[in-house]
Coordinates of C-alpha atoms in Angstrom, one line a residue:
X763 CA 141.1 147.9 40.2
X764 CA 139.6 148.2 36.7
X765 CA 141.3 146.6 33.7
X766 CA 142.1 148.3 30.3
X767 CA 141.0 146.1 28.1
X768 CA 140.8 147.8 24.3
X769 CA 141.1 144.1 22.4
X770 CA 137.3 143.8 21.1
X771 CA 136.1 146.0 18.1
X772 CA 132.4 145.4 17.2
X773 CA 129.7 147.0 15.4
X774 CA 131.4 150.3 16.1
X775 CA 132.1 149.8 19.5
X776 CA 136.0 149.1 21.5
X777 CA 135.9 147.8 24.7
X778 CA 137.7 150.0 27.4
X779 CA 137.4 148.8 31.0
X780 CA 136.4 146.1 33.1
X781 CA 135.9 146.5 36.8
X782 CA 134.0 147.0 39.9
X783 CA 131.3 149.4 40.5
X784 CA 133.2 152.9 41.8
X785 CA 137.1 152.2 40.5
X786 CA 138.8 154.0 38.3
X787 CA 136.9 153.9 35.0
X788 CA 138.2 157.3 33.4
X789 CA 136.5 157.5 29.3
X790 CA 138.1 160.6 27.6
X791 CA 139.5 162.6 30.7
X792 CA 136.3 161.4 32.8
X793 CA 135.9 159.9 35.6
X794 CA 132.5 158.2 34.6
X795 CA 131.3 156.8 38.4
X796 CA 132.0 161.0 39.8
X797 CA 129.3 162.0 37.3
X798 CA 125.9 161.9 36.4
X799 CA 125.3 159.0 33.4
X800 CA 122.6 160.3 30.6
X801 CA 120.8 157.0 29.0
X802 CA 120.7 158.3 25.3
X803 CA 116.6 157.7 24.8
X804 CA 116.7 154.4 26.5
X805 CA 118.8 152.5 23.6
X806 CA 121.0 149.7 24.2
X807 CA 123.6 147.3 22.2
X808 CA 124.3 143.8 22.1
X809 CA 127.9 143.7 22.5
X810 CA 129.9 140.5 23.8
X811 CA 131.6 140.1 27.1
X812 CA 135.0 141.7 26.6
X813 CA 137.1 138.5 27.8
X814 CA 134.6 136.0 26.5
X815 CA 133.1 137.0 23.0
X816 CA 130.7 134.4 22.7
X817 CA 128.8 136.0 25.9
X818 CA 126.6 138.8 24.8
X819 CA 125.4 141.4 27.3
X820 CA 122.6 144.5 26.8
X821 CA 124.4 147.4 26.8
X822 CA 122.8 151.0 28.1
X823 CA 124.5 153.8 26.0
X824 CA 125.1 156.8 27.8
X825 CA 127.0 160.3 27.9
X826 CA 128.6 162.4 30.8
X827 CA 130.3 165.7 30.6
X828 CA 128.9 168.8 29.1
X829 CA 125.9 168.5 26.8
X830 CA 127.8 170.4 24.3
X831 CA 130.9 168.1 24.3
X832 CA 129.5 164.8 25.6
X833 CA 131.4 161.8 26.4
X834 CA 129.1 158.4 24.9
X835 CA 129.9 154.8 26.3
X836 CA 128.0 151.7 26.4
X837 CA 128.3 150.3 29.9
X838 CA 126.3 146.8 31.3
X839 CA 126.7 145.4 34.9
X840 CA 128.2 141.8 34.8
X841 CA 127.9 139.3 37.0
X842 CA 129.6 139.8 40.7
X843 CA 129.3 143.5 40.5
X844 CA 131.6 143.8 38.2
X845 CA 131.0 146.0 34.9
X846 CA 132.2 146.5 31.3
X847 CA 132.0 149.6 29.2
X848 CA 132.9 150.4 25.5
X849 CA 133.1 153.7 23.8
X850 CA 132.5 154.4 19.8
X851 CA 136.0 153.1 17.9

């Protein structure tokens, strides 16, 4: 089970789950691990760990959805399989 985490705001970003690979990570309506992730030409953010801020991780940003009405997140794989993602605050 994923957590809600929503208490980091940087560089334009919010944190909004932390979890395992496959739970229940839903970004705007979307169930992001039931779709195909877009990496947005290859860019990535330094963004901290959400529940330790001096951590920073590489973060690939990506969409899902409909390429008219795309849903962007920033998502990197943590340690023990476990992941974070932030979307634009």
């Amino acid at each position: 089970m994923g957590i809600s985490t929503g208490r980091n705001t940087v560089a334009g970003w919010v944190d909004v789950h932390f979890g395992r690979e496959g739970d229940r990570c839903i970004i705007d309506g979307i169930d992001v691990w039931k779709e195909e992730w877009r990496w947005i030409g290859g860019k990535t953010i330094s963004l901290p760990h959400p529940f330790d801020s001096s951590q920073r991780h590489s973060f690939s940003i990506c969409e899902v959805g409909s390429t008219r009405r795309p849903v962007r997140f920033a998502a990197s794989k943590m340690p023990e399989g476990l992941w974070a993602f932030y979307v634009p605050a």
